[in-house]
mmCIF file with all atom_site columns, C-alpha atoms in Angstrom:
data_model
loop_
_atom_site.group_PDB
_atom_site.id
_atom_site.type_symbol
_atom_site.label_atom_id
_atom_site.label_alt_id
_atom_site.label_comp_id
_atom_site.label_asym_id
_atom_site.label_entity_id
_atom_site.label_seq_id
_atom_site.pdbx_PDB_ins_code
_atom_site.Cartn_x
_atom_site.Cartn_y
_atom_site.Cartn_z
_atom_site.occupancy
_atom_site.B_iso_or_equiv
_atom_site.pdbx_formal_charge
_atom_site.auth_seq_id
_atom_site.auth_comp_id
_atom_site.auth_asym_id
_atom_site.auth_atom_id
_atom_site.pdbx_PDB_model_num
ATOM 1   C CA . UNK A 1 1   ? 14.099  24.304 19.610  1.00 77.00 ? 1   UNK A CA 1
ATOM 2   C CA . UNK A 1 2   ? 17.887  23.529 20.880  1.00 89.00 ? 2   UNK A CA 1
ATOM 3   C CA . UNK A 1 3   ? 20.905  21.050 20.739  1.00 91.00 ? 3   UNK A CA 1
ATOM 4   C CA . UNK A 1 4   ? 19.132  19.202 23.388  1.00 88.00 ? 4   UNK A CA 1
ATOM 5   C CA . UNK A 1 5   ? 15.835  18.883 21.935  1.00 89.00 ? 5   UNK A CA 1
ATOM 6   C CA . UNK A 1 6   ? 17.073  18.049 18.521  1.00 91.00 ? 6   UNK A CA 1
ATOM 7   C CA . UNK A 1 7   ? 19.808  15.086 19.771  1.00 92.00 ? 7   UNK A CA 1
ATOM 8   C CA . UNK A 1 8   ? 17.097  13.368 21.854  1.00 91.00 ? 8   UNK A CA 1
ATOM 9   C CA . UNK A 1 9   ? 14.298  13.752 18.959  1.00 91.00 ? 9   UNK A CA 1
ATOM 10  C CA . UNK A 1 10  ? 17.617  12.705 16.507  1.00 90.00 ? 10  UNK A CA 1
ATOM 11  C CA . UNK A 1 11  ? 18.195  9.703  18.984  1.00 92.00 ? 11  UNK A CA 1
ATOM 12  C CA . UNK A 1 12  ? 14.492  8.576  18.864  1.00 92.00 ? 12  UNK A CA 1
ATOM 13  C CA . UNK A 1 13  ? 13.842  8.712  15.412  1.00 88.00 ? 13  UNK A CA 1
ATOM 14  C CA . UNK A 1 14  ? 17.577  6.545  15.026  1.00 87.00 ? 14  UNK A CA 1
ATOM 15  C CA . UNK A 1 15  ? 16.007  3.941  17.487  1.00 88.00 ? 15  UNK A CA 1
ATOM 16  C CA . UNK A 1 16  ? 12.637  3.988  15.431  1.00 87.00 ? 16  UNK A CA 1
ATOM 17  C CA . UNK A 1 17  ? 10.642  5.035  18.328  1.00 90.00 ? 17  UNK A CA 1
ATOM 18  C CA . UNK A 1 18  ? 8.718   8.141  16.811  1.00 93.00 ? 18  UNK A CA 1
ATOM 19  C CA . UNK A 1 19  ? 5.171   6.905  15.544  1.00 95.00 ? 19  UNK A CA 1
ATOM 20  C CA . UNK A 1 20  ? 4.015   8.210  12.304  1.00 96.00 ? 20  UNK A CA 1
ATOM 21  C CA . UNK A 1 21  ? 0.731   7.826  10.473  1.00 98.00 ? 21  UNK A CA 1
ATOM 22  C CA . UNK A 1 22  ? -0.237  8.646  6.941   1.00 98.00 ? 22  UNK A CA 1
ATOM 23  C CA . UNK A 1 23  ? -3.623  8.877  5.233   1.00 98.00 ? 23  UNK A CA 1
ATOM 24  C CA . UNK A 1 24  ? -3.150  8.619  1.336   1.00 98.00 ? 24  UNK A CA 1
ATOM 25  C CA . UNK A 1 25  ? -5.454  7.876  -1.898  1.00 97.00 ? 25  UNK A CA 1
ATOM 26  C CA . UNK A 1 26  ? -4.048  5.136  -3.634  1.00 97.00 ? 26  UNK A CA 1
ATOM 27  C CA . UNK A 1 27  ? -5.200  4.127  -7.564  1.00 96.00 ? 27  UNK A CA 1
ATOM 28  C CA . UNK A 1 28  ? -6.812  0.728  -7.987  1.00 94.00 ? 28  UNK A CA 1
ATOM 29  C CA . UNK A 1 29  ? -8.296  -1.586 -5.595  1.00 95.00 ? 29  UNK A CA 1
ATOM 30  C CA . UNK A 1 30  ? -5.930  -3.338 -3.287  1.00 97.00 ? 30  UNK A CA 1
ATOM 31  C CA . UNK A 1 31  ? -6.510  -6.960 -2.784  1.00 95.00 ? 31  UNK A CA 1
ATOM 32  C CA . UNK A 1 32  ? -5.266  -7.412 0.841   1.00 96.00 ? 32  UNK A CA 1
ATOM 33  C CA . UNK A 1 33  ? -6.483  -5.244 3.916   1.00 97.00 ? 33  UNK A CA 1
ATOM 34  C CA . UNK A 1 34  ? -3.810  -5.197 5.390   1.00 98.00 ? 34  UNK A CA 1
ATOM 35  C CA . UNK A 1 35  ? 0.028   -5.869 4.175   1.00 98.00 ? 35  UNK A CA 1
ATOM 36  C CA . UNK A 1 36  ? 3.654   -5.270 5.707   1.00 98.00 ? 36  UNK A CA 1
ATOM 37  C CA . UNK A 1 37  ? 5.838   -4.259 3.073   1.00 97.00 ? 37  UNK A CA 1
ATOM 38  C CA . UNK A 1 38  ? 9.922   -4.874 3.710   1.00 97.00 ? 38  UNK A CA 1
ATOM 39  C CA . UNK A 1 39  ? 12.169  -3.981 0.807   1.00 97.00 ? 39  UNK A CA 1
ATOM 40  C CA . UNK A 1 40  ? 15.898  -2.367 0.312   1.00 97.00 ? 40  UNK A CA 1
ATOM 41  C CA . UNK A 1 41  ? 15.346  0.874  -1.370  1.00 96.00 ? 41  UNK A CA 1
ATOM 42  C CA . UNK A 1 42  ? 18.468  2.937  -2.938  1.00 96.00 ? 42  UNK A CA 1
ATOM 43  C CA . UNK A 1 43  ? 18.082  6.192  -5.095  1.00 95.00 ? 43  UNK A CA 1
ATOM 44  C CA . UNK A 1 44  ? 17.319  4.898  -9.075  1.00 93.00 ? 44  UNK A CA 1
ATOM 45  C CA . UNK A 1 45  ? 20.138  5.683  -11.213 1.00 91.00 ? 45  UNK A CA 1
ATOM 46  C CA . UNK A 1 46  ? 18.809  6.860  -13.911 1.00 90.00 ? 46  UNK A CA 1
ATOM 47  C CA . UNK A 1 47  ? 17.025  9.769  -12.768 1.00 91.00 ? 47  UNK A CA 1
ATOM 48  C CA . UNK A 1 48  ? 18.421  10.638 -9.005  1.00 90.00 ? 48  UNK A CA 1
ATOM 49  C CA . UNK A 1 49  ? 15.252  12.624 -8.293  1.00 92.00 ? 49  UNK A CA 1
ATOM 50  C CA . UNK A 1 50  ? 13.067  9.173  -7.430  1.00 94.00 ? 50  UNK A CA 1
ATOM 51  C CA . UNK A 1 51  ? 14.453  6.161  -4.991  1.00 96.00 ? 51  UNK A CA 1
ATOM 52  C CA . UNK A 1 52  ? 13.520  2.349  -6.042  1.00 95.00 ? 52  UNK A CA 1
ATOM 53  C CA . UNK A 1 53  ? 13.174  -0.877 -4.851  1.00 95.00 ? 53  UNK A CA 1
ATOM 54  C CA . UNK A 1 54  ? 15.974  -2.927 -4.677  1.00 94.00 ? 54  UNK A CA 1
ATOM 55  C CA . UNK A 1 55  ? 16.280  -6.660 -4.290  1.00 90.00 ? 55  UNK A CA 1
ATOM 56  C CA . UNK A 1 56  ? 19.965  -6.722 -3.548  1.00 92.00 ? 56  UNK A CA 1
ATOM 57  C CA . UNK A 1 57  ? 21.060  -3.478 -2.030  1.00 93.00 ? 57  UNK A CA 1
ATOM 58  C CA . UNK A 1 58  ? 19.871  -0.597 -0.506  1.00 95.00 ? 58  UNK A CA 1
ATOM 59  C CA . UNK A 1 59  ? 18.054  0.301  2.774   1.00 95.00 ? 59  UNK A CA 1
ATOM 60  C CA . UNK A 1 60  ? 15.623  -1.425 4.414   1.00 95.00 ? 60  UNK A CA 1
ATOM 61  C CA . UNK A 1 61  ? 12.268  -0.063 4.380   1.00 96.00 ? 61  UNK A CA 1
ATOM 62  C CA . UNK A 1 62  ? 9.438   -1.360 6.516   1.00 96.00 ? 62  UNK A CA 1
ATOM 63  C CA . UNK A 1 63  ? 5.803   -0.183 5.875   1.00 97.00 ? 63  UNK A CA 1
ATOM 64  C CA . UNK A 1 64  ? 2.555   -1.366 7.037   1.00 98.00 ? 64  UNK A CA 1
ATOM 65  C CA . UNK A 1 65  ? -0.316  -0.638 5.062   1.00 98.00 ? 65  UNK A CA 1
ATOM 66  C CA . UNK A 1 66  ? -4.275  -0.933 5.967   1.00 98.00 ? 66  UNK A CA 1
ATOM 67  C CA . UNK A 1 67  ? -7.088  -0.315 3.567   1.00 98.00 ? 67  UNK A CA 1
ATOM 68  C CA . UNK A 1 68  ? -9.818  2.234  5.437   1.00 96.00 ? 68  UNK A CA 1
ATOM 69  C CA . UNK A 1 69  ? -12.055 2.130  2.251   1.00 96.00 ? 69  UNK A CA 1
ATOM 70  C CA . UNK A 1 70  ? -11.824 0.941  -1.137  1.00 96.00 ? 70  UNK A CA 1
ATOM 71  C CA . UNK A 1 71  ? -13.746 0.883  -4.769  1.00 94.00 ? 71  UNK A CA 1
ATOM 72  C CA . UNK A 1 72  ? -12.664 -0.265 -7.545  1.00 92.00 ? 72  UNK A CA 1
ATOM 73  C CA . UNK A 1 73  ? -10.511 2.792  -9.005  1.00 94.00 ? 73  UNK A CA 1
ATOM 74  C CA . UNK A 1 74  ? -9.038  3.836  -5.574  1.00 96.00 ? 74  UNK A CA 1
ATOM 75  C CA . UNK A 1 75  ? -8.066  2.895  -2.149  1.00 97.00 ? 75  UNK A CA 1
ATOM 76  C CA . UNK A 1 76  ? -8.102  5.047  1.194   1.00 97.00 ? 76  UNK A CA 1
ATOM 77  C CA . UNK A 1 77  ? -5.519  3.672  3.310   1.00 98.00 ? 77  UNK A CA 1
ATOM 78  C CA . UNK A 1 78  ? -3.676  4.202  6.860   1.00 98.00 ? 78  UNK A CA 1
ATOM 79  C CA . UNK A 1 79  ? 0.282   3.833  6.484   1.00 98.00 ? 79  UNK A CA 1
ATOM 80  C CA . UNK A 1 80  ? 2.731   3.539  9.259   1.00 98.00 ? 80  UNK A CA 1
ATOM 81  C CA . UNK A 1 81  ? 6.058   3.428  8.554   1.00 97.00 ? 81  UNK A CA 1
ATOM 82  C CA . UNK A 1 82  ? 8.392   1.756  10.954  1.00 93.00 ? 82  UNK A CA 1
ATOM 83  C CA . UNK A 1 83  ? 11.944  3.510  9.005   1.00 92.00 ? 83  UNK A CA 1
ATOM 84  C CA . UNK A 1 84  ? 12.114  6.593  7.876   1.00 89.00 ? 84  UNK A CA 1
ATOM 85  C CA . UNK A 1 85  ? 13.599  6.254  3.631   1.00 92.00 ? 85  UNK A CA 1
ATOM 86  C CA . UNK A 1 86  ? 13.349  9.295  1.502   1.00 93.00 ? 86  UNK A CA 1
ATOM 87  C CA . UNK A 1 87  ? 9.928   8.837  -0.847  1.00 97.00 ? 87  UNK A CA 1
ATOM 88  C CA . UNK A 1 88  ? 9.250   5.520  1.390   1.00 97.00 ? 88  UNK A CA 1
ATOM 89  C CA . UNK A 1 89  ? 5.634   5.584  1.318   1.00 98.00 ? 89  UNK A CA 1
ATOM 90  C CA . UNK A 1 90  ? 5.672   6.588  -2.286  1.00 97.00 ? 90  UNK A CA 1
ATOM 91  C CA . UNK A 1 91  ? 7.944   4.040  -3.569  1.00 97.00 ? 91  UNK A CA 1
ATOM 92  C CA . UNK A 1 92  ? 6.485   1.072  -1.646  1.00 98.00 ? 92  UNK A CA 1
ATOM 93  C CA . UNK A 1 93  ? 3.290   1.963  -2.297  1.00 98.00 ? 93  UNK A CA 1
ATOM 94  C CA . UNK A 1 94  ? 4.058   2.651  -6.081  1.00 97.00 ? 94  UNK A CA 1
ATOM 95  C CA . UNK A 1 95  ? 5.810   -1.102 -6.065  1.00 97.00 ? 95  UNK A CA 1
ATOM 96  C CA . UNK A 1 96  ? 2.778   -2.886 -5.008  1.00 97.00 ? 96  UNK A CA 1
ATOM 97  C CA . UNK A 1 97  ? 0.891   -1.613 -8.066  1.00 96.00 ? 97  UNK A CA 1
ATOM 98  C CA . UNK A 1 98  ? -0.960  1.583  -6.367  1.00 97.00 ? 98  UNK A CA 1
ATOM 99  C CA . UNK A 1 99  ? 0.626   4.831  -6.739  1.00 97.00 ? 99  UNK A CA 1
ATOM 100 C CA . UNK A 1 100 ? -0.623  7.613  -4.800  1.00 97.00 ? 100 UNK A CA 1
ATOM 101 C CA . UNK A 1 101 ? -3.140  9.832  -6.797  1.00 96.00 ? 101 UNK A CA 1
ATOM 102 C CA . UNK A 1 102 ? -1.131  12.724 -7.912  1.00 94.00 ? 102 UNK A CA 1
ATOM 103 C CA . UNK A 1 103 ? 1.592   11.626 -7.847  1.00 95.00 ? 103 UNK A CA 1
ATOM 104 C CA . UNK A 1 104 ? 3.554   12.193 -10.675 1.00 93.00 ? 104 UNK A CA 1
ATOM 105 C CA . UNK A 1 105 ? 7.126   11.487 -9.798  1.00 94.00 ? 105 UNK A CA 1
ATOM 106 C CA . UNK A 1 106 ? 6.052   7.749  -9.120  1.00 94.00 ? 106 UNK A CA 1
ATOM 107 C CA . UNK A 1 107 ? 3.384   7.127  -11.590 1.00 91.00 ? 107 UNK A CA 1
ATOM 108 C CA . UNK A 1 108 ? 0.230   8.606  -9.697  1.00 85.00 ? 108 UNK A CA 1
ATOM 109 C CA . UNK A 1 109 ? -0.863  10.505 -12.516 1.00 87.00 ? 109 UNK A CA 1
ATOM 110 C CA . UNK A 1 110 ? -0.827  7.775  -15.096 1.00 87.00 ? 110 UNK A CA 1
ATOM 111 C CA . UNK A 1 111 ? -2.975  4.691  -15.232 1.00 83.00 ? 111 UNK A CA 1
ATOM 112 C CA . UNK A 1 112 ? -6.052  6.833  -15.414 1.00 89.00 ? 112 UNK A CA 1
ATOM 113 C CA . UNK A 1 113 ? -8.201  4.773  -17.834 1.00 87.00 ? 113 UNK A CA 1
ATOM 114 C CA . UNK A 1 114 ? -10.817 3.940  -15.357 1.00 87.00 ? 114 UNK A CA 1
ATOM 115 C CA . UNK A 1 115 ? -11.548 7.588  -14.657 1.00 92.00 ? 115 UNK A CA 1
ATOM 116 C CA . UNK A 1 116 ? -12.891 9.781  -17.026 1.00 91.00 ? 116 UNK A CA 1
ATOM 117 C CA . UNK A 1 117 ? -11.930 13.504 -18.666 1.00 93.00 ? 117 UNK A CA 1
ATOM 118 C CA . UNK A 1 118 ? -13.090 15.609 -15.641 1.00 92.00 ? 118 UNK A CA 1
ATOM 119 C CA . UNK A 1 119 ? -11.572 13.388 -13.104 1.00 92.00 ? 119 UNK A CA 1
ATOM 120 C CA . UNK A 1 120 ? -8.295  12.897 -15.083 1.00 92.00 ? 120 UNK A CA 1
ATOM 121 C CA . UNK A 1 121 ? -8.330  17.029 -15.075 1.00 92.00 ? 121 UNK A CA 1
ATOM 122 C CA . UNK A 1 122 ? -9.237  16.892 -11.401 1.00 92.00 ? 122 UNK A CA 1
ATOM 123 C CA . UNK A 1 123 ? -6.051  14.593 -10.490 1.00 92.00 ? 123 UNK A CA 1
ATOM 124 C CA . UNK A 1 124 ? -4.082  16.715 -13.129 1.00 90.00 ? 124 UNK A CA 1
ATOM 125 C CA . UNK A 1 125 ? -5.047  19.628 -10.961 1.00 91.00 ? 125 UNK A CA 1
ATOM 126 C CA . UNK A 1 126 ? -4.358  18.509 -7.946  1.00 91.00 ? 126 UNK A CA 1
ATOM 127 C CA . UNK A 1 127 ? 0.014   19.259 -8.923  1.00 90.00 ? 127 UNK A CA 1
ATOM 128 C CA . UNK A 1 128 ? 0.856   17.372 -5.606  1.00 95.00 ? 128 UNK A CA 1
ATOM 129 C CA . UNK A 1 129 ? 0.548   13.415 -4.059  1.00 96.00 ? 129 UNK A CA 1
ATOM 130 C CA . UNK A 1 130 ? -2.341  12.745 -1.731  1.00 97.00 ? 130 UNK A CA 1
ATOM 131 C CA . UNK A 1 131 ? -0.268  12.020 1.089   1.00 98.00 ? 131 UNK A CA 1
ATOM 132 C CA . UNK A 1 132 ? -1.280  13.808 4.626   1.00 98.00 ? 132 UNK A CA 1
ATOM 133 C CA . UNK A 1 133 ? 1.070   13.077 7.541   1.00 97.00 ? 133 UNK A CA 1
ATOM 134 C CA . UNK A 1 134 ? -2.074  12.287 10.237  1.00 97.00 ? 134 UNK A CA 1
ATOM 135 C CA . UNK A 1 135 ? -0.274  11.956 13.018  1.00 97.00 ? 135 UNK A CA 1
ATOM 136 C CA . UNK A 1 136 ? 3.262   11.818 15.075  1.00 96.00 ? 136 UNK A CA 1
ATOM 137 C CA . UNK A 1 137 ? 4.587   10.649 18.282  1.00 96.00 ? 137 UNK A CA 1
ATOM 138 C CA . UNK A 1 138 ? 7.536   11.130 20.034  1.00 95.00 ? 138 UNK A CA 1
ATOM 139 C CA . UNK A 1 139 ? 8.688   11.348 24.044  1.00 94.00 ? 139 UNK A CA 1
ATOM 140 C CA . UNK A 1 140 ? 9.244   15.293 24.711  1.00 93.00 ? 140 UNK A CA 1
ATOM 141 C CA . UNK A 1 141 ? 13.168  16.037 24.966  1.00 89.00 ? 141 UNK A CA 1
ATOM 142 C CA . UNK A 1 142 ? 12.398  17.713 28.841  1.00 89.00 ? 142 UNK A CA 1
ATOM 143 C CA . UNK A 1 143 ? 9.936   16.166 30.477  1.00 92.00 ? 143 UNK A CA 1
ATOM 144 C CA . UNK A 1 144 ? 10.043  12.280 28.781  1.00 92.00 ? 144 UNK A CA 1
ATOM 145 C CA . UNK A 1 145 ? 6.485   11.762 28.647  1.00 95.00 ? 145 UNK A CA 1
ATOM 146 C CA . UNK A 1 146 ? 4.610   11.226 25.143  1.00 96.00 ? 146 UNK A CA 1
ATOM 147 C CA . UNK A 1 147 ? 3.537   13.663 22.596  1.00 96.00 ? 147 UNK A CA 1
ATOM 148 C CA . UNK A 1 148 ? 1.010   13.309 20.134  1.00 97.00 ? 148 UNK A CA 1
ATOM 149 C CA . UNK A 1 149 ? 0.324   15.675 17.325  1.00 97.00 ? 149 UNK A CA 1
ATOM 150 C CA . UNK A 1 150 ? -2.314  15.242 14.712  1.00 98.00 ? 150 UNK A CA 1
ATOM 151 C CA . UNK A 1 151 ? -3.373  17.405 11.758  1.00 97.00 ? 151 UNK A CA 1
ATOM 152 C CA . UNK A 1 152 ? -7.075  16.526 9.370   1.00 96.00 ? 152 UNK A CA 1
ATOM 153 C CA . UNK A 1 153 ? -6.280  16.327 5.945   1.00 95.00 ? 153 UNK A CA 1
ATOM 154 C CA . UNK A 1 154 ? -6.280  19.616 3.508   1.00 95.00 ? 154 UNK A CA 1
ATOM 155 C CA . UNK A 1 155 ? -9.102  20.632 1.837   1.00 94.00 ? 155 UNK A CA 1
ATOM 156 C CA . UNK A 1 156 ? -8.304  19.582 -1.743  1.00 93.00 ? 156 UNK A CA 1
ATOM 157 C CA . UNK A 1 157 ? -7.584  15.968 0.155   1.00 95.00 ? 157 UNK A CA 1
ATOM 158 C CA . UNK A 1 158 ? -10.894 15.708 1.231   1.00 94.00 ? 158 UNK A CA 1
ATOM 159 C CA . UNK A 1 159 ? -12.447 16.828 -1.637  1.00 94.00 ? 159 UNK A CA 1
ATOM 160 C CA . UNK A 1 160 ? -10.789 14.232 -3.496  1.00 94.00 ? 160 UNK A CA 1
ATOM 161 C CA . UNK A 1 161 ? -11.444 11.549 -1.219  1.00 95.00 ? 161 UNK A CA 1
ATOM 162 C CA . UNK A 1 162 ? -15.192 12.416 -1.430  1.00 93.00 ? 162 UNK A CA 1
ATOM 163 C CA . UNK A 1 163 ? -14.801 12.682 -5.009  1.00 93.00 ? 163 UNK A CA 1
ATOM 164 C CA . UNK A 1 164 ? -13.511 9.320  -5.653  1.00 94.00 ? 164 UNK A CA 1
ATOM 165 C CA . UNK A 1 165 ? -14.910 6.898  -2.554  1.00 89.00 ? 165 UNK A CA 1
ATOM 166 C CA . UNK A 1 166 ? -17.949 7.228  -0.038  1.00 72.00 ? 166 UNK A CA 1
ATOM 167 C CA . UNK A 1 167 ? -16.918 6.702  3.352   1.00 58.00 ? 167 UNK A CA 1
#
């Protein structure tokens, strides 16, 4: 880690060339397969903790979201985002109507009607969004030449995932 690597890793994510993909466990069942989701985003004013959707300023945001497996109560879904917005994938996917489980900041612990006591407690439990950061790519600051790094999901993920859908 130096100036160098950090400008040209700086420069690439700028010029949205660093690939990212998510995994997360979304409440309800989402209608469409596959969506791209463009909206501004700015930080809410009333608490300055959580960012929001915006229909006349903020940042863009551009996220494109694919179902992997679905059910009724929950969805299992690939995100790549093409910018990089604080709480991106949390907000946009919190706009469309399916917050990710655990969530609590933007509304993944409420809406829990279809679930019952010990899976309420479960998601209660779980104190953090199911959001896991699958993969990255980037050009390496010496030689130029792609990267990739990827990382499975935590164990509590899992266990939720198995919990809640079959795959």
């Amino acid at each position: 880690k130096n100036d160098l690597a950090h400008q040209h890793l700086s420069r690439q994510f700028q010029n949205k060339q660093v690939k990212k993909e998510y995994v997360a466990l979304c409440l309800g069942c989402m209608q469409k397969d596959e969506q791209t989701l463009v909206h501004l985003m700015k930080r809410a004013e009333m608490n300055r903790k959580r960012f929001v959707v915006n229909e006349k300023k903020g940042k863009e945001a551009i996220t494109f979201v694919q179902v992997i497996s679905k059910n009724s109560r929950v969805s299992f879904v690939r995100v790549k985002p093409s910018t990089g917005r604080t709480h991106q994938i949390r907000v946009h996917l919190s706009y469309i109507g399916h917050p990710i489980v655990g969530d609590e900041l933007y509304g993944g612990t409420k809406k829990l009607h279809q679930f019952d006591e010990d899976e309420k407690q479960f998601i209660r439990d779980l104190r953090r969004p199911l959001l896991h950061a699958r993969k990255i790519e980037f050009l390496h600051p010496r030689t130029n030449k792609p990267v990739c790094f990827e990382a499975e999901p935590a164990e509590d993920f899992m266990k939720a995932v198995k919990k809640f859908i079959s795959l």
